[in-house]
């Protein structure tokens, strides 16, 4: 998974519990992770400390994810590691989260001794940056939210999010600033340098009518617009469940019939491939049994006379 770092102060997008909202906060860096993937953030410090910590939001007691006096620790999906050197800013604290979910989006802090560094994590459904996979079709269910990160190597004065042909009527939201929101649609812009730019677009409360082709891009008046295209496919959750149940109802009887047929075939093969000696013994046994039965019947008949 590719991680993007943005060293600026601006509005940050809070995605708590998978919901999209805009709030104010000053942060030092932004890191992007893909849902289901892992992320590691490096925090550099100039002086050592007797303990280190990893926390979320305001770092209240209930926000502490890890606090340790050791060089490494792990608590569930969260881990922290210290690596120290003798030169300035050669003390590093690495904090990681595995199996990311949308609820992991938010503001974090990593600390060493009395120093701390704030950063933000944005968890997206897909990060479009030119790396595999090439398939840009995103499947999701009605009622949920979707967040897509678009990475660029150039900057632009205007950022936009549009649908289908991206004509004027197809513009969902656009801005010349860092963030904008219009109904269920929102856009966010981050820039580390002129060649390291990200645009995040999101839709909340998805419906099946939201299915279609989308574009996130930058408006550059004197050159072609750089943009990413992707497709969103929204399915009805109840319909998907009913389809799955129907599929199971059809497949299970078919599997039973197939297994029964295979069992009968195996039995027939075993009978037809018995060793010759075994067949002779069985024949002899059947003949002896038949003769014995005939002799017994004859004796019984004579006794009756």
PDB file of C-alpha atoms in Angstrom:
ATOM      1  CA  UNK A   1       0.000   0.000   0.000  1.00  0.00           C
ATOM      2  CA  UNK A   2       1.362   3.429  -0.917  1.00  0.00           C
ATOM      3  CA  UNK A   3       1.426   6.169   1.738  1.00  0.00           C
ATOM      4  CA  UNK A   4       1.312   9.850   0.825  1.00  0.00           C
ATOM      5  CA  UNK A   5       2.696  12.494   3.181  1.00  0.00           C
ATOM      6  CA  UNK A   6       1.521  16.136   3.166  1.00  0.00           C
ATOM      7  CA  UNK A   7       3.298  18.694   5.369  1.00  0.00           C
ATOM      8  CA  UNK A   8       0.877  21.629   5.649  1.00  0.00           C
ATOM      9  CA  UNK A   9      -1.681  23.085   8.040  1.00  0.00           C
ATOM     10  CA  UNK A  10      -5.298  23.300   6.878  1.00  0.00           C
ATOM     11  CA  UNK A  11      -8.778  21.904   7.392  1.00  0.00           C
ATOM     12  CA  UNK A  12      -8.910  18.165   7.882  1.00  0.00           C
ATOM     13  CA  UNK A  13     -11.564  15.736   6.881  1.00  0.00           C
ATOM     14  CA  UNK A  14     -12.930  13.623   9.713  1.00  0.00           C
ATOM     15  CA  UNK A  15     -14.233  10.221   8.652  1.00  0.00           C
ATOM     16  CA  UNK A  16     -15.179   8.822  12.046  1.00  0.00           C
ATOM     17  CA  UNK A  17     -17.178   5.593  11.870  1.00  0.00           C
ATOM     18  CA  UNK A  18     -17.192   5.798   8.102  1.00  0.00           C
ATOM     19  CA  UNK A  19     -18.966   9.190   8.000  1.00  0.00           C
ATOM     20  CA  UNK A  20     -17.600  12.166   6.078  1.00  0.00           C
ATOM     21  CA  UNK A  21     -17.485  15.573   7.714  1.00  0.00           C
ATOM     22  CA  UNK A  22     -15.332  18.723   7.712  1.00  0.00           C
ATOM     23  CA  UNK A  23     -13.873  20.156  10.933  1.00  0.00           C
ATOM     24  CA  UNK A  24     -11.061  22.532  11.819  1.00  0.00           C
ATOM     25  CA  UNK A  25      -7.711  21.339  13.163  1.00  0.00           C
ATOM     26  CA  UNK A  26      -4.043  22.109  12.671  1.00  0.00           C
ATOM     27  CA  UNK A  27      -1.964  19.103  11.747  1.00  0.00           C
ATOM     28  CA  UNK A  28       1.591  18.486  10.592  1.00  0.00           C
ATOM     29  CA  UNK A  29       1.080  15.704   8.052  1.00  0.00           C
ATOM     30  CA  UNK A  30      -1.553  13.670   6.238  1.00  0.00           C
ATOM     31  CA  UNK A  31      -1.195   9.961   5.451  1.00  0.00           C
ATOM     32  CA  UNK A  32      -3.456   7.939   3.181  1.00  0.00           C
ATOM     33  CA  UNK A  33      -4.311   4.290   3.714  1.00  0.00           C
ATOM     34  CA  UNK A  34      -6.589   1.908   1.848  1.00  0.00           C
ATOM     35  CA  UNK A  35      -9.374   0.097   3.686  1.00  0.00           C
ATOM     36  CA  UNK A  36      -8.218  -3.406   4.600  1.00  0.00           C
ATOM     37  CA  UNK A  37      -4.549  -2.476   4.210  1.00  0.00           C
ATOM     38  CA  UNK A  38      -1.832  -1.437   6.669  1.00  0.00           C
ATOM     39  CA  UNK A  39      -0.146   1.885   7.377  1.00  0.00           C
ATOM     40  CA  UNK A  40       3.050   2.985   9.141  1.00  0.00           C
ATOM     41  CA  UNK A  41       3.850   6.569  10.106  1.00  0.00           C
ATOM     42  CA  UNK A  42       7.369   7.757  10.973  1.00  0.00           C
ATOM     43  CA  UNK A  43       7.736  10.382  13.710  1.00  0.00           C
ATOM     44  CA  UNK A  44      11.222  11.990  13.996  1.00  0.00           C
ATOM     45  CA  UNK A  45      12.431  13.502  17.293  1.00  0.00           C
ATOM     46  CA  UNK A  46      15.554  15.451  18.278  1.00  0.00           C
ATOM     47  CA  UNK A  47      15.846  14.143  21.832  1.00  0.00           C
ATOM     48  CA  UNK A  48      15.274  10.776  23.507  1.00  0.00           C
ATOM     49  CA  UNK A  49      12.677   9.991  26.135  1.00  0.00           C
ATOM     50  CA  UNK A  50      11.942   7.399  28.807  1.00  0.00           C
ATOM     51  CA  UNK A  51       8.587   6.448  27.282  1.00  0.00           C
ATOM     52  CA  UNK A  52       6.671   6.699  24.029  1.00  0.00           C
ATOM     53  CA  UNK A  53       2.993   6.719  23.152  1.00  0.00           C
ATOM     54  CA  UNK A  54       0.490   6.445  20.304  1.00  0.00           C
ATOM     55  CA  UNK A  55      -2.931   8.022  20.749  1.00  0.00           C
ATOM     56  CA  UNK A  56      -5.966   9.250  18.831  1.00  0.00           C
ATOM     57  CA  UNK A  57      -7.967  12.484  18.831  1.00  0.00           C
ATOM     58  CA  UNK A  58      -7.134  14.632  21.919  1.00  0.00           C
ATOM     59  CA  UNK A  59      -5.012  11.950  23.627  1.00  0.00           C
ATOM     60  CA  UNK A  60      -7.289  11.749  26.647  1.00  0.00           C
ATOM     61  CA  UNK A  61      -6.909   8.578  28.756  1.00  0.00           C
ATOM     62  CA  UNK A  62      -9.578   6.811  26.711  1.00  0.00           C
ATOM     63  CA  UNK A  63      -7.759   7.828  23.495  1.00  0.00           C
ATOM     64  CA  UNK A  64      -4.427   6.171  24.395  1.00  0.00           C
ATOM     65  CA  UNK A  65      -3.736   3.305  22.015  1.00  0.00           C
ATOM     66  CA  UNK A  66      -0.268   2.385  23.331  1.00  0.00           C
ATOM     67  CA  UNK A  67       1.937   3.772  26.126  1.00  0.00           C
ATOM     68  CA  UNK A  68       5.182   1.956  26.854  1.00  0.00           C
ATOM     69  CA  UNK A  69       8.658   2.386  28.381  1.00  0.00           C
ATOM     70  CA  UNK A  70      10.073  -0.333  26.129  1.00  0.00           C
ATOM     71  CA  UNK A  71      11.466  -0.082  22.605  1.00  0.00           C
ATOM     72  CA  UNK A  72       8.440  -1.747  21.035  1.00  0.00           C
ATOM     73  CA  UNK A  73       4.904  -2.761  21.911  1.00  0.00           C
ATOM     74  CA  UNK A  74       1.732  -4.003  20.244  1.00  0.00           C
ATOM     75  CA  UNK A  75      -1.902  -3.815  21.282  1.00  0.00           C
ATOM     76  CA  UNK A  76      -4.297  -5.506  18.885  1.00  0.00           C
ATOM     77  CA  UNK A  77      -4.063  -3.774  15.507  1.00  0.00           C
ATOM     78  CA  UNK A  78      -1.752  -1.042  16.832  1.00  0.00           C
ATOM     79  CA  UNK A  79       2.030  -1.182  17.267  1.00  0.00           C
ATOM     80  CA  UNK A  80       4.876   1.189  18.145  1.00  0.00           C
ATOM     81  CA  UNK A  81       8.658   0.878  17.703  1.00  0.00           C
ATOM     82  CA  UNK A  82      11.604   3.076  18.695  1.00  0.00           C
ATOM     83  CA  UNK A  83      14.875   3.428  16.814  1.00  0.00           C
ATOM     84  CA  UNK A  84      17.487   5.831  18.182  1.00  0.00           C
ATOM     85  CA  UNK A  85      20.769   7.292  16.959  1.00  0.00           C
ATOM     86  CA  UNK A  86      23.265   9.906  18.116  1.00  0.00           C
ATOM     87  CA  UNK A  87      22.731  12.619  15.514  1.00  0.00           C
ATOM     88  CA  UNK A  88      20.073  15.350  15.550  1.00  0.00           C
ATOM     89  CA  UNK A  89      16.604  14.076  14.584  1.00  0.00           C
ATOM     90  CA  UNK A  90      17.882  10.507  14.526  1.00  0.00           C
ATOM     91  CA  UNK A  91      15.358   9.323  17.100  1.00  0.00           C
ATOM     92  CA  UNK A  92      12.395   7.771  15.370  1.00  0.00           C
ATOM     93  CA  UNK A  93       9.084   6.403  16.602  1.00  0.00           C
ATOM     94  CA  UNK A  94       7.226   4.222  14.102  1.00  0.00           C
ATOM     95  CA  UNK A  95       3.512   3.713  14.692  1.00  0.00           C
ATOM     96  CA  UNK A  96       1.432   1.261  12.670  1.00  0.00           C
ATOM     97  CA  UNK A  97      -2.167   0.182  12.200  1.00  0.00           C
ATOM     98  CA  UNK A  98      -3.055  -3.018  10.363  1.00  0.00           C
ATOM     99  CA  UNK A  99      -6.334  -4.033   8.694  1.00  0.00           C
ATOM    100  CA  UNK A 100      -7.510  -0.439   8.326  1.00  0.00           C
ATOM    101  CA  UNK A 101     -11.198   0.437   8.514  1.00  0.00           C
ATOM    102  CA  UNK A 102     -13.011   3.687   7.758  1.00  0.00           C
ATOM    103  CA  UNK A 103     -13.318   4.348  11.502  1.00  0.00           C
ATOM    104  CA  UNK A 104      -9.494   4.592  11.677  1.00  0.00           C
ATOM    105  CA  UNK A 105      -9.653   7.909   9.816  1.00  0.00           C
ATOM    106  CA  UNK A 106      -8.892  10.844  12.081  1.00  0.00           C
ATOM    107  CA  UNK A 107      -6.281  12.803  14.010  1.00  0.00           C
ATOM    108  CA  UNK A 108      -3.446  10.991  15.841  1.00  0.00           C
ATOM    109  CA  UNK A 109      -0.338  11.790  17.885  1.00  0.00           C
ATOM    110  CA  UNK A 110       2.902   9.917  18.420  1.00  0.00           C
ATOM    111  CA  UNK A 111       5.143  10.947  21.312  1.00  0.00           C
ATOM    112  CA  UNK A 112       8.586  10.418  22.784  1.00  0.00           C
ATOM    113  CA  UNK A 113       9.259  11.730  26.275  1.00  0.00           C
ATOM    114  CA  UNK A 114       7.712  15.191  26.517  1.00  0.00           C
ATOM    115  CA  UNK A 115       7.495  15.750  22.746  1.00  0.00           C
ATOM    116  CA  UNK A 116       4.697  14.784  20.384  1.00  0.00           C
ATOM    117  CA  UNK A 117       3.855  14.995  16.683  1.00  0.00           C
ATOM    118  CA  UNK A 118       0.327  15.251  15.315  1.00  0.00           C
ATOM    119  CA  UNK A 119      -0.748  13.716  12.039  1.00  0.00           C
ATOM    120  CA  UNK A 120      -3.897  12.692  10.232  1.00  0.00           C
ATOM    121  CA  UNK A 121      -4.845   9.386   8.633  1.00  0.00           C
ATOM    122  CA  UNK A 122      -7.423   9.245   5.845  1.00  0.00           C
ATOM    123  CA  UNK A 123      -8.695   5.773   4.982  1.00  0.00           C
ATOM    124  CA  UNK A 124     -10.035   5.545   1.427  1.00  0.00           C
ATOM    125  CA  UNK A 125     -11.828   2.853  -0.538  1.00  0.00           C
ATOM    126  CA  UNK A 126      -9.352   3.306  -3.389  1.00  0.00           C
ATOM    127  CA  UNK A 127      -6.187   5.305  -4.017  1.00  0.00           C
ATOM    128  CA  UNK A 128      -5.655   6.206  -7.671  1.00  0.00           C
ATOM    129  CA  UNK A 129      -1.966   6.934  -8.164  1.00  0.00           C
ATOM    130  CA  UNK A 130      -0.956   4.923 -11.217  1.00  0.00           C
ATOM    131  CA  UNK A 131       0.058   1.792  -9.321  1.00  0.00           C
ATOM    132  CA  UNK A 132      -1.779  -1.575  -9.695  1.00  0.00           C
ATOM    133  CA  UNK A 133      -4.540  -2.639  -9.688  1.00  0.00           C
ATOM    134  CA  UNK A 134      -5.608  -1.109 -12.977  1.00  0.00           C
ATOM    135  CA  UNK A 135      -9.294  -1.938 -12.481  1.00  0.00           C
ATOM    136  CA  UNK A 136     -10.998   1.234 -11.231  1.00  0.00           C
ATOM    137  CA  UNK A 137     -14.453  -0.254 -10.643  1.00  0.00           C
ATOM    138  CA  UNK A 138     -15.553   0.176  -7.036  1.00  0.00           C
ATOM    139  CA  UNK A 139     -18.374  -1.979  -5.673  1.00  0.00           C
ATOM    140  CA  UNK A 140     -20.316  -0.818  -2.639  1.00  0.00           C
ATOM    141  CA  UNK A 141     -23.751  -1.135  -1.043  1.00  0.00           C
ATOM    142  CA  UNK A 142     -26.584   1.334  -0.821  1.00  0.00           C
ATOM    143  CA  UNK A 143     -26.685   3.417   2.353  1.00  0.00           C
ATOM    144  CA  UNK A 144     -22.928   3.493   2.833  1.00  0.00           C
ATOM    145  CA  UNK A 145     -20.239   6.048   2.054  1.00  0.00           C
ATOM    146  CA  UNK A 146     -17.318   5.977  -0.366  1.00  0.00           C
ATOM    147  CA  UNK A 147     -14.017   7.884  -0.352  1.00  0.00           C
ATOM    148  CA  UNK A 148     -11.539   7.931  -3.250  1.00  0.00           C
ATOM    149  CA  UNK A 149      -8.058   9.419  -3.167  1.00  0.00           C
ATOM    150  CA  UNK A 150      -6.612  10.830  -6.416  1.00  0.00           C
ATOM    151  CA  UNK A 151      -2.866  11.473  -6.549  1.00  0.00           C
ATOM    152  CA  UNK A 152      -1.236  13.933  -8.970  1.00  0.00           C
ATOM    153  CA  UNK A 153       2.290  15.075  -9.797  1.00  0.00           C
ATOM    154  CA  UNK A 154       1.156  18.612 -10.684  1.00  0.00           C
ATOM    155  CA  UNK A 155      -0.895  21.255  -8.901  1.00  0.00           C
ATOM    156  CA  UNK A 156      -3.955  23.116 -10.095  1.00  0.00           C
ATOM    157  CA  UNK A 157      -5.896  26.243  -9.182  1.00  0.00           C
ATOM    158  CA  UNK A 158      -9.320  24.537  -9.204  1.00  0.00           C
ATOM    159  CA  UNK A 159     -10.255  21.056  -8.018  1.00  0.00           C
ATOM    160  CA  UNK A 160     -13.402  19.328  -9.178  1.00  0.00           C
ATOM    161  CA  UNK A 161     -15.479  16.179  -8.773  1.00  0.00           C
ATOM    162  CA  UNK A 162     -17.901  15.313 -11.566  1.00  0.00           C
ATOM    163  CA  UNK A 163     -19.965  12.481 -13.080  1.00  0.00           C
ATOM    164  CA  UNK A 164     -20.355  10.944 -16.559  1.00  0.00           C
ATOM    165  CA  UNK A 165     -19.298  13.430 -19.287  1.00  0.00           C
ATOM    166  CA  UNK A 166     -18.234  16.095 -16.754  1.00  0.00           C
ATOM    167  CA  UNK A 167     -20.088  18.881 -18.489  1.00  0.00           C
ATOM    168  CA  UNK A 168     -21.284  21.872 -16.482  1.00  0.00           C
ATOM    169  CA  UNK A 169     -24.435  20.067 -15.336  1.00  0.00           C
ATOM    170  CA  UNK A 170     -22.348  17.063 -14.253  1.00  0.00           C
ATOM    171  CA  UNK A 171     -20.149  18.983 -11.775  1.00  0.00           C
ATOM    172  CA  UNK A 172     -20.897  17.653  -8.296  1.00  0.00           C
ATOM    173  CA  UNK A 173     -18.561  19.902  -6.318  1.00  0.00           C
ATOM    174  CA  UNK A 174     -15.590  22.143  -7.099  1.00  0.00           C
ATOM    175  CA  UNK A 175     -13.363  24.599  -5.246  1.00  0.00           C
ATOM    176  CA  UNK A 176     -10.328  26.855  -5.529  1.00  0.00           C
ATOM    177  CA  UNK A 177      -9.612  26.300  -1.848  1.00  0.00           C
ATOM    178  CA  UNK A 178      -8.720  23.256   0.201  1.00  0.00           C
ATOM    179  CA  UNK A 179     -12.177  21.851   0.951  1.00  0.00           C
ATOM    180  CA  UNK A 180     -15.747  22.101  -0.306  1.00  0.00           C
ATOM    181  CA  UNK A 181     -19.012  20.324   0.336  1.00  0.00           C
ATOM    182  CA  UNK A 182     -22.251  20.236  -1.627  1.00  0.00           C
ATOM    183  CA  UNK A 183     -25.026  18.045  -0.291  1.00  0.00           C
ATOM    184  CA  UNK A 184     -23.793  14.462  -0.181  1.00  0.00           C
ATOM    185  CA  UNK A 185     -20.602  15.296  -2.116  1.00  0.00           C
ATOM    186  CA  UNK A 186     -17.333  16.662  -0.766  1.00  0.00           C
ATOM    187  CA  UNK A 187     -13.821  17.343  -2.016  1.00  0.00           C
ATOM    188  CA  UNK A 188     -10.523  17.952  -0.264  1.00  0.00           C
ATOM    189  CA  UNK A 189      -7.167  19.107  -1.597  1.00  0.00           C
ATOM    190  CA  UNK A 190      -3.717  18.510  -0.050  1.00  0.00           C
ATOM    191  CA  UNK A 191      -0.354  19.599  -1.400  1.00  0.00           C
ATOM    192  CA  UNK A 192       3.113  18.749  -0.145  1.00  0.00           C
ATOM    193  CA  UNK A 193       4.923  20.190  -3.126  1.00  0.00           C
ATOM    194  CA  UNK A 194       4.239  21.158  -6.722  1.00  0.00           C
ATOM    195  CA  UNK A 195       4.730  17.497  -7.681  1.00  0.00           C
ATOM    196  CA  UNK A 196       2.951  15.833  -4.760  1.00  0.00           C
ATOM    197  CA  UNK A 197      -0.771  16.645  -4.741  1.00  0.00           C
ATOM    198  CA  UNK A 198      -3.836  14.679  -3.606  1.00  0.00           C
ATOM    199  CA  UNK A 199      -7.544  15.227  -4.142  1.00  0.00           C
ATOM    200  CA  UNK A 200     -10.022  13.283  -1.982  1.00  0.00           C
ATOM    201  CA  UNK A 201     -13.631  12.968  -3.129  1.00  0.00           C
ATOM    202  CA  UNK A 202     -16.493  11.354  -1.256  1.00  0.00           C
ATOM    203  CA  UNK A 203     -20.188  10.535  -1.467  1.00  0.00           C
ATOM    204  CA  UNK A 204     -22.356   9.785   1.558  1.00  0.00           C
ATOM    205  CA  UNK A 205     -25.640   7.856   1.838  1.00  0.00           C
ATOM    206  CA  UNK A 206     -25.144   6.049  -1.446  1.00  0.00           C
ATOM    207  CA  UNK A 207     -28.113   4.951  -3.542  1.00  0.00           C
ATOM    208  CA  UNK A 208     -28.274   2.703  -6.600  1.00  0.00           C
ATOM    209  CA  UNK A 209     -28.724   5.827  -8.752  1.00  0.00           C
ATOM    210  CA  UNK A 210     -25.179   6.858  -7.748  1.00  0.00           C
ATOM    211  CA  UNK A 211     -23.800   4.075  -9.945  1.00  0.00           C
ATOM    212  CA  UNK A 212     -21.854   5.454 -12.875  1.00  0.00           C
ATOM    213  CA  UNK A 213     -18.557   6.931 -14.106  1.00  0.00           C
ATOM    214  CA  UNK A 214     -16.831   9.666 -12.105  1.00  0.00           C
ATOM    215  CA  UNK A 215     -13.828  11.934 -12.457  1.00  0.00           C
ATOM    216  CA  UNK A 216     -11.628  13.734  -9.927  1.00  0.00           C
ATOM    217  CA  UNK A 217      -9.330  16.307 -11.433  1.00  0.00           C
ATOM    218  CA  UNK A 218      -7.467  19.600 -11.454  1.00  0.00           C
ATOM    219  CA  UNK A 219      -8.275  22.589 -13.639  1.00  0.00           C
ATOM    220  CA  UNK A 220      -5.107  23.936 -15.287  1.00  0.00           C
ATOM    221  CA  UNK A 221      -5.984  26.875 -17.614  1.00  0.00           C
ATOM    222  CA  UNK A 222      -2.801  26.770 -19.724  1.00  0.00           C
ATOM    223  CA  UNK A 223      -2.439  22.979 -20.046  1.00  0.00           C
ATOM    224  CA  UNK A 224      -4.576  19.834 -20.268  1.00  0.00           C
ATOM    225  CA  UNK A 225      -6.421  18.936 -17.069  1.00  0.00           C
ATOM    226  CA  UNK A 226      -4.928  15.992 -15.174  1.00  0.00           C
ATOM    227  CA  UNK A 227      -7.649  13.701 -13.840  1.00  0.00           C
ATOM    228  CA  UNK A 228      -8.522  10.179 -12.754  1.00  0.00           C
ATOM    229  CA  UNK A 229     -11.633   8.316 -13.876  1.00  0.00           C
ATOM    230  CA  UNK A 230     -13.316   5.513 -11.948  1.00  0.00           C
ATOM    231  CA  UNK A 231     -16.635   3.707 -11.796  1.00  0.00           C
ATOM    232  CA  UNK A 232     -18.895   3.247  -8.794  1.00  0.00           C
ATOM    233  CA  UNK A 233     -21.322   0.321  -8.751  1.00  0.00           C
ATOM    234  CA  UNK A 234     -23.904   0.502  -5.953  1.00  0.00           C
ATOM    235  CA  UNK A 235     -25.947  -2.601  -5.157  1.00  0.00           C
ATOM    236  CA  UNK A 236     -28.964  -3.059  -2.918  1.00  0.00           C
ATOM    237  CA  UNK A 237     -27.828  -4.854   0.223  1.00  0.00           C
ATOM    238  CA  UNK A 238     -31.137  -6.716   0.641  1.00  0.00           C
ATOM    239  CA  UNK A 239     -31.142  -7.744  -2.999  1.00  0.00           C
ATOM    240  CA  UNK A 240     -27.607  -9.068  -2.699  1.00  0.00           C
ATOM    241  CA  UNK A 241     -28.551 -11.091   0.375  1.00  0.00           C
ATOM    242  CA  UNK A 242     -31.640 -12.552  -1.341  1.00  0.00           C
ATOM    243  CA  UNK A 243     -29.582 -13.424  -4.414  1.00  0.00           C
ATOM    244  CA  UNK A 244     -26.998 -15.190  -2.268  1.00  0.00           C
ATOM    245  CA  UNK A 245     -29.683 -17.182  -0.436  1.00  0.00           C
ATOM    246  CA  UNK A 246     -31.295 -18.187  -3.733  1.00  0.00           C
ATOM    247  CA  UNK A 247     -27.924 -19.222  -5.111  1.00  0.00           C
ATOM    248  CA  UNK A 248     -27.255 -21.411  -2.086  1.00  0.00           C
ATOM    249  CA  UNK A 249     -30.741 -22.940  -2.328  1.00  0.00           C
ATOM    250  CA  UNK A 250     -30.036 -23.985  -5.924  1.00  0.00           C
ATOM    251  CA  UNK A 251     -26.424 -25.084  -5.479  1.00  0.00           C
ATOM    252  CA  UNK A 252     -26.831 -27.285  -2.391  1.00  0.00           C
ATOM    253  CA  UNK A 253     -29.235 -29.819  -4.028  1.00  0.00           C
ATOM    254  CA  UNK A 254     -27.039 -29.894  -7.145  1.00  0.00           C
ATOM    255  CA  UNK A 255     -23.952 -30.623  -5.030  1.00  0.00           C
ATOM    256  CA  UNK A 256     -25.799 -33.426  -3.196  1.00  0.00           C
ATOM    257  CA  UNK A 257     -26.837 -35.019  -6.502  1.00  0.00           C
ATOM    258  CA  UNK A 258     -23.289 -34.789  -7.858  1.00  0.00           C
ATOM    259  CA  UNK A 259     -21.795 -36.337  -4.710  1.00  0.00           C
ATOM    260  CA  UNK A 260     -24.356 -39.139  -4.747  1.00  0.00           C
ATOM    261  CA  UNK A 261     -23.560 -39.889  -8.382  1.00  0.00           C
ATOM    262  CA  UNK A 262     -19.836 -39.942  -7.687  1.00  0.00           C
ATOM    263  CA  UNK A 263     -20.400 -42.344  -4.792  1.00  0.00           C
ATOM    264  CA  UNK A 264     -22.321 -44.775  -7.026  1.00  0.00           C
ATOM    265  CA  UNK A 265     -19.625 -44.577  -9.715  1.00  0.00           C
ATOM    266  CA  UNK A 266     -16.910 -45.358  -7.164  1.00  0.00           C
ATOM    267  CA  UNK A 267     -18.863 -48.381  -5.858  1.00  0.00           C
ATOM    268  CA  UNK A 268     -19.331 -49.728  -9.407  1.00  0.00           C
ATOM    269  CA  UNK A 269     -15.662 -49.265 -10.208  1.00  0.00           C
ATOM    270  CA  UNK A 270     -14.636 -51.073  -7.044  1.00  0.00           C
ATOM    271  CA  UNK A 271     -16.915 -54.023  -7.862  1.00  0.00           C
ATOM    272  CA  UNK A 272     -15.617 -54.279 -11.413  1.00  0.00           C
ATOM    273  CA  UNK A 273     -11.970 -54.086 -10.375  1.00  0.00           C
ATOM    274  CA  UNK A 274     -11.910 -56.833  -7.711  1.00  0.00           C
ATOM    275  CA  UNK A 275      -8.929 -59.248  -7.885  1.00  0.00           C
ATOM    276  CA  UNK A 276      -9.465 -62.515  -9.836  1.00  0.00           C
ATOM    277  CA  UNK A 277      -8.800 -64.661  -6.766  1.00  0.00           C
ATOM    278  CA  UNK A 278     -11.431 -62.826  -4.791  1.00  0.00           C
ATOM    279  CA  UNK A 279     -13.953 -63.386  -7.576  1.00  0.00           C
ATOM    280  CA  UNK A 280     -13.107 -67.159  -7.654  1.00  0.00           C
ATOM    281  CA  UNK A 281     -13.498 -67.484  -3.912  1.00  0.00           C
ATOM    282  CA  UNK A 282     -16.808 -65.645  -4.041  1.00  0.00           C
ATOM    283  CA  UNK A 283     -17.959 -67.965  -6.865  1.00  0.00           C
ATOM    284  CA  UNK A 284     -16.879 -71.049  -4.952  1.00  0.00           C
ATOM    285  CA  UNK A 285     -18.626 -69.790  -1.819  1.00  0.00           C
ATOM    286  CA  UNK A 286     -21.829 -69.108  -3.754  1.00  0.00           C
ATOM    287  CA  UNK A 287     -21.704 -72.600  -5.373  1.00  0.00           C
ATOM    288  CA  UNK A 288     -21.071 -74.362  -2.059  1.00  0.00           C
ATOM    289  CA  UNK A 289     -23.860 -72.439  -0.423  1.00  0.00           C
ATOM    290  CA  UNK A 290     -26.225 -73.385  -3.238  1.00  0.00           C
ATOM    291  CA  UNK A 291     -25.309 -77.106  -3.065  1.00  0.00           C
ATOM    292  CA  UNK A 292     -25.669 -77.157   0.696  1.00  0.00           C
ATOM    293  CA  UNK A 293     -29.091 -75.595   0.442  1.00  0.00           C
ATOM    294  CA  UNK A 294     -30.128 -78.168  -2.196  1.00  0.00           C
ATOM    295  CA  UNK A 295     -28.832 -81.079  -0.050  1.00  0.00           C
ATOM    296  CA  UNK A 296     -30.664 -79.786   3.004  1.00  0.00           C
ATOM    297  CA  UNK A 297     -33.877 -79.473   1.044  1.00  0.00           C
ATOM    298  CA  UNK A 298     -33.491 -83.028  -0.253  1.00  0.00           C
ATOM    299  CA  UNK A 299     -32.895 -84.468   3.215  1.00  0.00           C
ATOM    300  CA  UNK A 300     -35.930 -82.666   4.499  1.00  0.00           C
ATOM    301  CA  UNK A 301     -38.051 -84.090   1.712  1.00  0.00           C
ATOM    302  CA  UNK A 302     -36.813 -87.649   2.403  1.00  0.00           C
ATOM    303  CA  UNK A 303     -37.486 -87.305   6.090  1.00  0.00           C
ATOM    304  CA  UNK A 304     -41.006 -86.374   5.293  1.00  0.00           C
ATOM    305  CA  UNK A 305     -41.415 -89.722   3.484  1.00  0.00           C
TER     306      UNK A 305
END
